[in-house]
Amino acid sequence: MNNIVFTVNSKKLKATVEGSESLRSLLVKFGYISVRDSDDREGFAGSDTIIFNGTPVYANLMLAIQADGANILTGEGLGDSRNLSIVQQAMIDAGIVQSAYNAPAAALLLTWLLEKEKNPTKAQVEEVLSGIFVRDTGYEHYFLAVQLAKEMLEEGKYKTKISPTFRDHLEYVGKPKSKIDGPQLVAGERSFVEDRALTGYNTMVVLRSPYAHAYIKSIDTKEALAMEGVIAIFTHENTPDVTYMQAGQGNPEPSPHDRRLLNHKVRHVGDRVAAIVAETEEQAKAARDAIKVEYEVLKPIFTVEEAMEEGAPIVQNGVVEYRVGAPANLDEYNKGADPRDGKVIYQFPLHGDIRRNVASAAHGHIGDVEKGFKEADAIVEQTYQTSQIQCTPLEPHICYAKIDNGRLVVHASTQVPFHVRRIVAWVCEIPENKIHVIKEKVGGGYGSKQDVLVEDLVGYATWTTGKPILYRNTREEEFIANSTRHPMRVTVKMGAKKDGSLTAVYMDVRANTGPYGNHCLTVPMNACSKTLPLLKCDNMKFDVITYYTNILPTGAYQGYGAPKGSYALMVCMAELADKLGIDYYEMAMKNKVEPGYMLEILKGLGEGREGNVVPVGSCGLEEALVQGAKMIKWGKKETSSDPDWKIGKGFAMIQQGSGLPGLDHSNAWAKLLTDGTFQIFSGGADLGTGLDTISAKMISEAFCVPLDCVTVISGDTDSCTFDTGAYASSGTFFSGNASFYASEDLKKNLLIEGAKQMGEQVEDLICRAPGEVYSTKTKKSLSYAKLSHDALTGTGSGQVMGRASFTTNHNAIPYGAHFAQVAVNVRTGQVKVQKFYALQDAGTPINPELALCQMYGAVLKSIGHTLYEDMIIDENGVCLTSNFTDYGVPMISEKPEDFKAVLIDINDEVGPYGAKSISEIATNGAAPAIAIAIHDAVGIWMRSWPFSSEKVLRELGKI
C-alpha cells in the first residue's frame, strides 16, 4: 500500500493505493465518474481520457500510484450541467452529444486543443480526437463544434450556421435547439446504470461455455459455494424451467421461445453455464474458477450451408410446442426430441423445422416471376454474402437491480423498458406490478439493447436472493454473448428489357440466426421488405429461410436486415445495367417508386401475418437521386496522378420504415403544473437520439413556451404509460406522435378551463407567448400559472392534463440515395472512401442538427461493416476478434475525406409535424454504393463483405 497526494480539478486529495490499482479506479472512488471504461483497459475507446500534468492520457492505462504529485483534470472540471463551458455548449449545439458515454472525454480534448491553438486546423482536430471512438454521430460535426467554440471565444456569438432549418411557421420544431439532456451528459454527471448502484451492492459474474455445442454432463458448485463472500450460484439445475426468448419484440413475439435462463445444453462458445453472485467481483471470479463442469462435446455447425446438409447436427432438438396453430403431426414430430435440449415454443406458426435447423421461414410473391423472366432481354442471378458484425456500443450491457418495498427495481440500459418488465416477470414467475423498470441513459445501443440480454439473469438473481446486484459485460462478453448482425446469403435474380425496365425480381434469403432465434423471422424479412418496395415491378417473389447454427448469438442491429438486402438488390441491379450496357443511374430512375405507386409486395411482408398494401406516400427519393448525382458529378470519370490508384463512383437507393404500422403502439400524458410549467410523460425510450427533446418540443410548440419550461419523464414503467419501445425506427413517428397528441389534448383541456375561468368561448382562445391564454375577441389574457392555480383550488376543476395513444397502419417510409467515390489501389487492394454523400428524406426533421449527426454515425458504421469489420471465429467457434483492436471499428482518420449529410425536405402526412425516421435508414447505403464504385474503378464485383484488400486482390486476379 502506498500513500499519495494529488490534485484533481484544483482540489488536493490524499489516498492509500495498491500497486496494481488503476488511476481510473481511484478517480471513480473519489466520485469522478466521467472517467468511463469502454474497453477493459485496452486503451482504444478513449472514454477514460484525462489531462494528466497537461497531457491527455488514458486513466485506465496508468497506475494510481503514478498520480502522486500530479495535477489532473477530468470532465467534471470543465463545468457542471448548469454552468457549462463554451466547448461543452458548442458540442451540444453541434448535435454530437447523443449517447454521450465518452462526451466528457471529447470535451476535455477539444478544450485542451483550443487552449493550445486558438485557430486549430482540421488535421489538428483529427489528431487530438484520434484516440476517441465515436459510434453514434460519426466525427464530422466535431469540426463544427470546434468552429462554434472558437467563434464564441472570439466574438461572443456563433457565426456559422449549425444546420438547415425547416418549417418557418414553427418556433421549435425543425430548428436546432440544445438537446435537453445534453448538459447532464456532456458534464459527465450521474446518468448511466453504473451511476445508480448504491454502496453495498453485490456483483454477478457468469461462467461461460468453452465449447460451441455440448451438453453439460455434470456441474459441481460445492467448493465455490463455500468460498468467502459467495451468496448464490445459479445453474440449469436450480433455475426455473421457463422457456422464453430475449428479443424485446411485440407480444406475441415473431421469434421462437427457445432458451432458459441457464440451459442443460450450451450452443455457442460463451453461452451461459452458471451465474455467481458474491459480495465483490474478486470473490465472484474466484468462485467461478472453482466450479467444475464436465461436458459431452457435440459437433458444431457454423454456416447456413452446414445447417442445410442432410444429417447435420441439430442445434435445437427439444420438444416443439405451439401457442396457436399447431400442426396435426406434432406428437409424431416430437418423438425424436431430446429433453436435455429443452423446448422450442412458437407463439404462432413461423414455418420452422428445427429438426432441419430451420428456425423460421417466409415466402411470398406478386405477379408471375417466371413469366417476367421469360419476357426479359437480360437476366442476372448472383449471390451476395454478408458477415457477422458487432454493435459495439461504448457502454457495455449492464444492469443494476434491487428490492424496494417488496418490488424488484431494475435499472436498465435498454431500448425496451416495457418488454424488459414483461420478460423479467415471465422469467421470475411474478406479476408485472411487482417490477419497476427504470431506463437510464443509454450509452449506445444500435439495436443490441432491444434484446433483453442481462436484465433477465440479474432480475432473477436479485428477486431470488433479495440482494442488490450489479452486472456488467466485459468487452469480450460484448462480442461472444451479445446481439450481432445476422450473417446472410442473399441470392438475387433480376430481369429487364433492353431499355432497363424491370420484368421480374426474385430474392432468396438464407439467414444464420446462430444458437437462438432472436428476431429470426423479422430481421431476414427486412432484407426484402425494406428493399423490394423501392422498385416498380409487377413480378416479384421472395423466399426467406433462417437457420440455427453454433455461431455467436445474433439479434437486432440498426438496419435490422435491410443493409444486407440493399447490398444484394442494388448491386444486382448495377450488374444488370452493366450487362444491358445502360447507365445504372438511368436504370434506377426508370424503376424507382414514386408517390401513389401501390406497394403490392407488402402484402406478403408482414411480421408473421399478412402485410398492408399501401400506396407510396411522402417520398423524396427522386430529389435525393437527382441532387446526389449532381454532387458526385455522376458520369464524369475521375483519374489519379498515381497509376496504382483507380477511382470510381457508385450509389444506392435506400428506404427503411418509421416503426411497424399496425403493430407498434405508443402512449404519452402531460400535465400543467401550478406555476405554469409543464411535464410530459412518454413511454418512449430515448437512446441519446433526442427523443426526449422531441417530446419537449411538442409541448413548447403547442403552448409557445421555451424548452426550459418543459420536463420530460420517459422510459419509466411506473411513471409512464406503455410504449412498444425504441426500435424499428419508431421513436420519432410513434412515440413522438403520442407526445404530439398528448400535447394537443392538454391544449384542448387547458383552453376549456381557460374559457371557464375567463368567461369566454373556447373558439376565441389561443395559446401564446410568454405563456398565456389569449382571447382574440376581447383581448383578455390569463397566464398559465394563474389558470393552473385556480383550477387546483378547493373550488377548481382539478389538474389540467392531456393524454394520447397512437397507433396507425400508415407507412411513413423514409427514402434516400447514398453516393460514394472510392479509390482502389490495384497493387495492394486497399479501398479508400474519398467522398460519401448521404441524402435522405426524413419528413420534417424535428431536431435537424441531431438528425445530421445520426446520418453521419450510421453511414460511418456501415462503411466499417463494408470494408473491414468482421467477427472471425475459428473451427471451434472461438471468436478471434473479441476486442476493439482486433475487430476494427472506424476512427476519425477513416472517415471519408469529403463527407456530407443532406436532408431532403419532404412533409409526411401523418408524422408529428410531418416527421419520419432518420437514423436507421442511413446504415443501408454504404455497402452497395461502395461495391458499385469499386466496379466502376477497377471492373470487379465485390459480392462478399467486408471488402478486404485480400478479397479485392483475389477478384483482380493478383493472388
PDB file of C-alpha atoms in Angstrom, residues 296-497:
ATOM      1  CA  GLU A 296     -20.406 -34.007 -23.578  1.00  0.00           C
ATOM      2  CA  VAL A 297     -18.999 -32.231 -26.586  1.00  0.00           C
ATOM      3  CA  LEU A 298     -21.023 -32.284 -29.807  1.00  0.00           C
ATOM      4  CA  LYS A 299     -20.076 -31.397 -33.366  1.00  0.00           C
ATOM      5  CA  PRO A 300     -20.885 -27.719 -34.083  1.00  0.00           C
ATOM      6  CA  ILE A 301     -22.120 -26.142 -37.293  1.00  0.00           C
ATOM      7  CA  PHE A 302     -21.359 -22.564 -38.229  1.00  0.00           C
ATOM      8  CA  THR A 303     -22.664 -21.802 -41.706  1.00  0.00           C
ATOM      9  CA  VAL A 304     -26.005 -21.874 -43.463  1.00  0.00           C
ATOM     10  CA  GLU A 305     -24.574 -24.445 -45.845  1.00  0.00           C
ATOM     11  CA  GLU A 306     -23.605 -26.755 -42.959  1.00  0.00           C
ATOM     12  CA  ALA A 307     -27.019 -26.297 -41.337  1.00  0.00           C
ATOM     13  CA  MET A 308     -28.753 -27.275 -44.582  1.00  0.00           C
ATOM     14  CA  GLU A 309     -26.839 -30.534 -45.035  1.00  0.00           C
ATOM     15  CA  GLU A 310     -28.692 -33.809 -44.653  1.00  0.00           C
ATOM     16  CA  GLY A 311     -27.847 -35.340 -41.273  1.00  0.00           C
ATOM     17  CA  ALA A 312     -26.330 -32.121 -39.902  1.00  0.00           C
ATOM     18  CA  PRO A 313     -26.058 -31.819 -36.106  1.00  0.00           C
ATOM     19  CA  ILE A 314     -29.257 -30.338 -34.675  1.00  0.00           C
ATOM     20  CA  VAL A 315     -28.779 -27.146 -32.670  1.00  0.00           C
ATOM     21  CA  GLN A 316     -32.260 -27.040 -31.124  1.00  0.00           C
ATOM     22  CA  ASN A 317     -33.510 -30.602 -30.693  1.00  0.00           C
ATOM     23  CA  GLY A 318     -36.096 -30.047 -27.968  1.00  0.00           C
ATOM     24  CA  VAL A 319     -39.838 -30.534 -27.767  1.00  0.00           C
ATOM     25  CA  VAL A 320     -41.771 -28.166 -30.040  1.00  0.00           C
ATOM     26  CA  GLU A 321     -44.935 -26.506 -28.802  1.00  0.00           C
ATOM     27  CA  TYR A 322     -47.318 -24.009 -30.367  1.00  0.00           C
ATOM     28  CA  ARG A 323     -49.469 -21.493 -28.519  1.00  0.00           C
ATOM     29  CA  VAL A 324     -51.740 -21.441 -31.572  1.00  0.00           C
ATOM     30  CA  GLY A 325     -51.673 -23.152 -34.945  1.00  0.00           C
ATOM     31  CA  ALA A 326     -50.021 -26.449 -34.001  1.00  0.00           C
ATOM     32  CA  PRO A 327     -49.675 -28.862 -36.950  1.00  0.00           C
ATOM     33  CA  ALA A 328     -51.616 -32.125 -36.843  1.00  0.00           C
ATOM     34  CA  ASN A 329     -48.459 -34.273 -36.738  1.00  0.00           C
ATOM     35  CA  LEU A 330     -46.836 -32.502 -33.782  1.00  0.00           C
ATOM     36  CA  ASP A 331     -46.803 -35.543 -31.476  1.00  0.00           C
ATOM     37  CA  GLU A 332     -45.067 -37.608 -34.134  1.00  0.00           C
ATOM     38  CA  TYR A 333     -42.645 -34.727 -34.829  1.00  0.00           C
ATOM     39  CA  ASN A 334     -41.649 -34.589 -31.160  1.00  0.00           C
ATOM     40  CA  LYS A 335     -40.785 -38.291 -30.805  1.00  0.00           C
ATOM     41  CA  GLY A 336     -37.156 -37.618 -31.685  1.00  0.00           C
ATOM     42  CA  ALA A 337     -36.735 -34.732 -29.217  1.00  0.00           C
ATOM     43  CA  ASP A 338     -34.004 -34.794 -26.580  1.00  0.00           C
ATOM     44  CA  PRO A 339     -35.310 -33.484 -23.230  1.00  0.00           C
ATOM     45  CA  ARG A 340     -31.876 -32.041 -22.457  1.00  0.00           C
ATOM     46  CA  ASP A 341     -32.463 -29.545 -25.274  1.00  0.00           C
ATOM     47  CA  GLY A 342     -35.465 -28.021 -23.516  1.00  0.00           C
ATOM     48  CA  LYS A 343     -38.310 -26.665 -25.622  1.00  0.00           C
ATOM     49  CA  VAL A 344     -38.940 -24.514 -28.640  1.00  0.00           C
ATOM     50  CA  ILE A 345     -42.273 -22.737 -28.301  1.00  0.00           C
ATOM     51  CA  TYR A 346     -43.791 -20.884 -31.224  1.00  0.00           C
ATOM     52  CA  GLN A 347     -46.347 -18.234 -30.310  1.00  0.00           C
ATOM     53  CA  PHE A 348     -47.815 -18.770 -33.781  1.00  0.00           C
ATOM     54  CA  PRO A 349     -46.505 -20.689 -36.811  1.00  0.00           C
ATOM     55  CA  LEU A 350     -43.274 -19.290 -38.236  1.00  0.00           C
ATOM     56  CA  HIS A 351     -42.829 -22.211 -40.645  1.00  0.00           C
ATOM     57  CA  GLY A 352     -39.860 -23.515 -38.688  1.00  0.00           C
ATOM     58  CA  ASP A 353     -38.489 -27.059 -38.782  1.00  0.00           C
ATOM     59  CA  ILE A 354     -35.929 -27.382 -36.024  1.00  0.00           C
ATOM     60  CA  ARG A 355     -35.096 -30.989 -36.932  1.00  0.00           C
ATOM     61  CA  ARG A 356     -33.613 -29.482 -40.103  1.00  0.00           C
ATOM     62  CA  ASN A 357     -32.189 -26.485 -38.210  1.00  0.00           C
ATOM     63  CA  VAL A 358     -34.837 -24.194 -39.700  1.00  0.00           C
ATOM     64  CA  ALA A 359     -35.887 -21.580 -37.142  1.00  0.00           C
ATOM     65  CA  SER A 360     -38.364 -19.768 -39.386  1.00  0.00           C
ATOM     66  CA  ALA A 361     -39.323 -19.233 -42.988  1.00  0.00           C
ATOM     67  CA  ALA A 362     -41.478 -16.946 -45.115  1.00  0.00           C
ATOM     68  CA  HIS A 363     -42.487 -16.900 -48.749  1.00  0.00           C
ATOM     69  CA  GLY A 364     -44.443 -14.545 -50.946  1.00  0.00           C
ATOM     70  CA  HIS A 365     -44.892 -13.132 -54.420  1.00  0.00           C
ATOM     71  CA  ILE A 366     -46.824 -10.784 -56.651  1.00  0.00           C
ATOM     72  CA  GLY A 367     -47.451 -11.395 -60.315  1.00  0.00           C
ATOM     73  CA  ASP A 368     -45.674 -14.211 -62.144  1.00  0.00           C
ATOM     74  CA  VAL A 369     -41.886 -14.097 -61.912  1.00  0.00           C
ATOM     75  CA  GLU A 370     -41.356 -16.962 -64.355  1.00  0.00           C
ATOM     76  CA  LYS A 371     -43.380 -15.103 -66.948  1.00  0.00           C
ATOM     77  CA  GLY A 372     -41.405 -11.945 -66.122  1.00  0.00           C
ATOM     78  CA  PHE A 373     -38.062 -13.669 -66.630  1.00  0.00           C
ATOM     79  CA  LYS A 374     -39.207 -15.055 -69.988  1.00  0.00           C
ATOM     80  CA  GLU A 375     -40.003 -11.502 -71.078  1.00  0.00           C
ATOM     81  CA  ALA A 376     -36.573 -10.212 -70.057  1.00  0.00           C
ATOM     82  CA  ASP A 377     -33.876  -9.358 -72.582  1.00  0.00           C
ATOM     83  CA  ALA A 378     -31.207  -9.872 -69.936  1.00  0.00           C
ATOM     84  CA  ILE A 379     -31.068 -11.660 -66.590  1.00  0.00           C
ATOM     85  CA  VAL A 380     -28.507 -11.544 -63.792  1.00  0.00           C
ATOM     86  CA  GLU A 381     -28.509 -14.061 -60.951  1.00  0.00           C
ATOM     87  CA  GLN A 382     -25.868 -13.651 -58.248  1.00  0.00           C
ATOM     88  CA  THR A 383     -25.325 -14.496 -54.601  1.00  0.00           C
ATOM     89  CA  TYR A 384     -24.123 -11.909 -52.096  1.00  0.00           C
ATOM     90  CA  GLN A 385     -22.675 -12.882 -48.729  1.00  0.00           C
ATOM     91  CA  THR A 386     -22.560 -10.747 -45.585  1.00  0.00           C
ATOM     92  CA  SER A 387     -20.585 -11.394 -42.427  1.00  0.00           C
ATOM     93  CA  GLN A 388     -21.270 -11.288 -38.694  1.00  0.00           C
ATOM     94  CA  ILE A 389     -20.616  -7.895 -37.152  1.00  0.00           C
ATOM     95  CA  GLN A 390     -20.961  -6.409 -33.685  1.00  0.00           C
ATOM     96  CA  CYS A 391     -22.902  -3.370 -32.495  1.00  0.00           C
ATOM     97  CA  THR A 392     -20.033  -2.182 -30.236  1.00  0.00           C
ATOM     98  CA  PRO A 393     -21.874   0.311 -28.007  1.00  0.00           C
ATOM     99  CA  LEU A 394     -19.370   2.215 -25.861  1.00  0.00           C
ATOM    100  CA  GLU A 395     -21.378   1.348 -22.756  1.00  0.00           C
ATOM    101  CA  PRO A 396     -21.370  -2.445 -22.391  1.00  0.00           C
ATOM    102  CA  HIS A 397     -24.588  -4.234 -21.465  1.00  0.00           C
ATOM    103  CA  ILE A 398     -25.199  -3.569 -17.799  1.00  0.00           C
ATOM    104  CA  CYS A 399     -27.948  -3.926 -15.219  1.00  0.00           C
ATOM    105  CA  TYR A 400     -28.421  -2.996 -11.569  1.00  0.00           C
ATOM    106  CA  ALA A 401     -31.342  -4.434  -9.633  1.00  0.00           C
ATOM    107  CA  LYS A 402     -32.559  -4.206  -6.058  1.00  0.00           C
ATOM    108  CA  ILE A 403     -35.605  -4.934  -3.919  1.00  0.00           C
ATOM    109  CA  ASP A 404     -37.589  -1.918  -2.734  1.00  0.00           C
ATOM    110  CA  ASN A 405     -40.813  -2.269  -0.749  1.00  0.00           C
ATOM    111  CA  GLY A 406     -41.211  -5.851  -1.887  1.00  0.00           C
ATOM    112  CA  ARG A 407     -40.787  -4.987  -5.553  1.00  0.00           C
ATOM    113  CA  LEU A 408     -37.999  -5.718  -7.992  1.00  0.00           C
ATOM    114  CA  VAL A 409     -36.474  -2.460  -9.244  1.00  0.00           C
ATOM    115  CA  VAL A 410     -34.403  -2.834 -12.405  1.00  0.00           C
ATOM    116  CA  HIS A 411     -32.108  -0.039 -13.592  1.00  0.00           C
ATOM    117  CA  ALA A 412     -31.509  -0.875 -17.228  1.00  0.00           C
ATOM    118  CA  SER A 413     -29.687   0.413 -20.268  1.00  0.00           C
ATOM    119  CA  THR A 414     -32.432  -0.640 -22.629  1.00  0.00           C
ATOM    120  CA  GLN A 415     -34.385   0.335 -25.697  1.00  0.00           C
ATOM    121  CA  VAL A 416     -37.491  -1.529 -24.494  1.00  0.00           C
ATOM    122  CA  PRO A 417     -38.309  -0.924 -20.808  1.00  0.00           C
ATOM    123  CA  PHE A 418     -41.822  -2.350 -21.048  1.00  0.00           C
ATOM    124  CA  HIS A 419     -40.593  -5.519 -22.752  1.00  0.00           C
ATOM    125  CA  VAL A 420     -37.916  -5.832 -20.056  1.00  0.00           C
ATOM    126  CA  ARG A 421     -40.658  -5.740 -17.442  1.00  0.00           C
ATOM    127  CA  ARG A 422     -42.706  -8.374 -19.260  1.00  0.00           C
ATOM    128  CA  ILE A 423     -39.818 -10.766 -19.900  1.00  0.00           C
ATOM    129  CA  VAL A 424     -38.317 -10.449 -16.411  1.00  0.00           C
ATOM    130  CA  ALA A 425     -41.773 -11.072 -14.922  1.00  0.00           C
ATOM    131  CA  TRP A 426     -42.081 -14.179 -17.075  1.00  0.00           C
ATOM    132  CA  VAL A 427     -38.665 -15.492 -16.007  1.00  0.00           C
ATOM    133  CA  CYS A 428     -39.200 -14.738 -12.314  1.00  0.00           C
ATOM    134  CA  GLU A 429     -42.767 -16.056 -12.458  1.00  0.00           C
ATOM    135  CA  ILE A 430     -44.128 -12.940 -10.766  1.00  0.00           C
ATOM    136  CA  PRO A 431     -46.751 -10.408 -11.881  1.00  0.00           C
ATOM    137  CA  GLU A 432     -45.658  -7.256 -13.689  1.00  0.00           C
ATOM    138  CA  ASN A 433     -46.887  -4.980 -10.892  1.00  0.00           C
ATOM    139  CA  LYS A 434     -44.037  -6.374  -8.772  1.00  0.00           C
ATOM    140  CA  ILE A 435     -41.450  -4.958 -11.187  1.00  0.00           C
ATOM    141  CA  HIS A 436     -40.343  -1.381 -11.771  1.00  0.00           C
ATOM    142  CA  VAL A 437     -38.024  -0.850 -14.738  1.00  0.00           C
ATOM    143  CA  ILE A 438     -36.120   2.425 -14.936  1.00  0.00           C
ATOM    144  CA  LYS A 439     -34.487   3.138 -18.267  1.00  0.00           C
ATOM    145  CA  GLU A 440     -31.328   5.073 -17.530  1.00  0.00           C
ATOM    146  CA  LYS A 441     -29.374   6.978 -20.162  1.00  0.00           C
ATOM    147  CA  VAL A 442     -28.179   4.559 -22.814  1.00  0.00           C
ATOM    148  CA  GLY A 443     -24.511   4.791 -23.744  1.00  0.00           C
ATOM    149  CA  GLY A 444     -25.107   3.332 -27.178  1.00  0.00           C
ATOM    150  CA  GLY A 445     -27.473   0.581 -28.241  1.00  0.00           C
ATOM    151  CA  TYR A 446     -27.815   0.371 -32.049  1.00  0.00           C
ATOM    152  CA  GLY A 447     -30.332  -2.451 -31.695  1.00  0.00           C
ATOM    153  CA  SER A 448     -28.426  -4.676 -29.298  1.00  0.00           C
ATOM    154  CA  LYS A 449     -30.197  -3.126 -26.315  1.00  0.00           C
ATOM    155  CA  GLN A 450     -33.528  -4.035 -27.820  1.00  0.00           C
ATOM    156  CA  ASP A 451     -32.647  -7.546 -26.697  1.00  0.00           C
ATOM    157  CA  VAL A 452     -33.016  -8.436 -23.013  1.00  0.00           C
ATOM    158  CA  LEU A 453     -29.551  -9.939 -22.632  1.00  0.00           C
ATOM    159  CA  VAL A 454     -28.621  -9.262 -18.998  1.00  0.00           C
ATOM    160  CA  GLU A 455     -31.766  -7.981 -17.280  1.00  0.00           C
ATOM    161  CA  ASP A 456     -33.316 -11.467 -17.228  1.00  0.00           C
ATOM    162  CA  LEU A 457     -30.465 -13.041 -15.253  1.00  0.00           C
ATOM    163  CA  VAL A 458     -29.855 -10.046 -12.965  1.00  0.00           C
ATOM    164  CA  GLY A 459     -33.566  -9.662 -12.289  1.00  0.00           C
ATOM    165  CA  TYR A 460     -33.979 -13.323 -11.381  1.00  0.00           C
ATOM    166  CA  ALA A 461     -30.868 -13.381  -9.184  1.00  0.00           C
ATOM    167  CA  THR A 462     -31.972 -10.238  -7.335  1.00  0.00           C
ATOM    168  CA  TRP A 463     -35.530 -11.464  -6.839  1.00  0.00           C
ATOM    169  CA  THR A 464     -34.273 -14.841  -5.600  1.00  0.00           C
ATOM    170  CA  THR A 465     -31.550 -13.623  -3.239  1.00  0.00           C
ATOM    171  CA  GLY A 466     -33.139 -10.323  -2.196  1.00  0.00           C
ATOM    172  CA  LYS A 467     -29.717  -8.720  -2.639  1.00  0.00           C
ATOM    173  CA  PRO A 468     -28.865  -5.666  -4.766  1.00  0.00           C
ATOM    174  CA  ILE A 469     -26.797  -6.871  -7.725  1.00  0.00           C
ATOM    175  CA  LEU A 470     -24.752  -5.099 -10.397  1.00  0.00           C
ATOM    176  CA  TYR A 471     -23.722  -6.928 -13.546  1.00  0.00           C
ATOM    177  CA  ARG A 472     -21.725  -5.554 -16.469  1.00  0.00           C
ATOM    178  CA  ASN A 473     -20.446  -7.331 -19.563  1.00  0.00           C
ATOM    179  CA  THR A 474     -16.750  -7.300 -20.213  1.00  0.00           C
ATOM    180  CA  ARG A 475     -15.825  -6.112 -23.679  1.00  0.00           C
ATOM    181  CA  GLU A 476     -15.068  -9.710 -24.635  1.00  0.00           C
ATOM    182  CA  GLU A 477     -18.557 -10.716 -23.466  1.00  0.00           C
ATOM    183  CA  GLU A 478     -19.994  -7.984 -25.662  1.00  0.00           C
ATOM    184  CA  PHE A 479     -18.561  -9.915 -28.594  1.00  0.00           C
ATOM    185  CA  ILE A 480     -19.235 -13.503 -27.517  1.00  0.00           C
ATOM    186  CA  ALA A 481     -22.519 -13.255 -25.606  1.00  0.00           C
ATOM    187  CA  ASN A 482     -24.381 -10.408 -27.228  1.00  0.00           C
ATOM    188  CA  SER A 483     -26.543  -9.486 -30.189  1.00  0.00           C
ATOM    189  CA  THR A 484     -24.774  -9.278 -33.526  1.00  0.00           C
ATOM    190  CA  ARG A 485     -25.912  -8.816 -37.103  1.00  0.00           C
ATOM    191  CA  HIS A 486     -27.256 -11.990 -38.735  1.00  0.00           C
ATOM    192  CA  PRO A 487     -24.912 -13.242 -41.458  1.00  0.00           C
ATOM    193  CA  MET A 488     -26.890 -13.743 -44.669  1.00  0.00           C
ATOM    194  CA  ARG A 489     -26.539 -15.325 -48.054  1.00  0.00           C
ATOM    195  CA  VAL A 490     -28.783 -13.389 -50.422  1.00  0.00           C
ATOM    196  CA  THR A 491     -29.340 -14.592 -53.969  1.00  0.00           C
ATOM    197  CA  VAL A 492     -30.966 -12.109 -56.328  1.00  0.00           C
ATOM    198  CA  LYS A 493     -32.268 -12.918 -59.781  1.00  0.00           C
ATOM    199  CA  MET A 494     -33.323  -9.905 -61.809  1.00  0.00           C
ATOM    200  CA  GLY A 495     -34.535  -9.496 -65.365  1.00  0.00           C
ATOM    201  CA  ALA A 496     -35.094  -6.422 -67.512  1.00  0.00           C
ATOM    202  CA  LYS A 497     -35.927  -5.244 -71.018  1.00  0.00           C
TER     203      LYS A 497
END
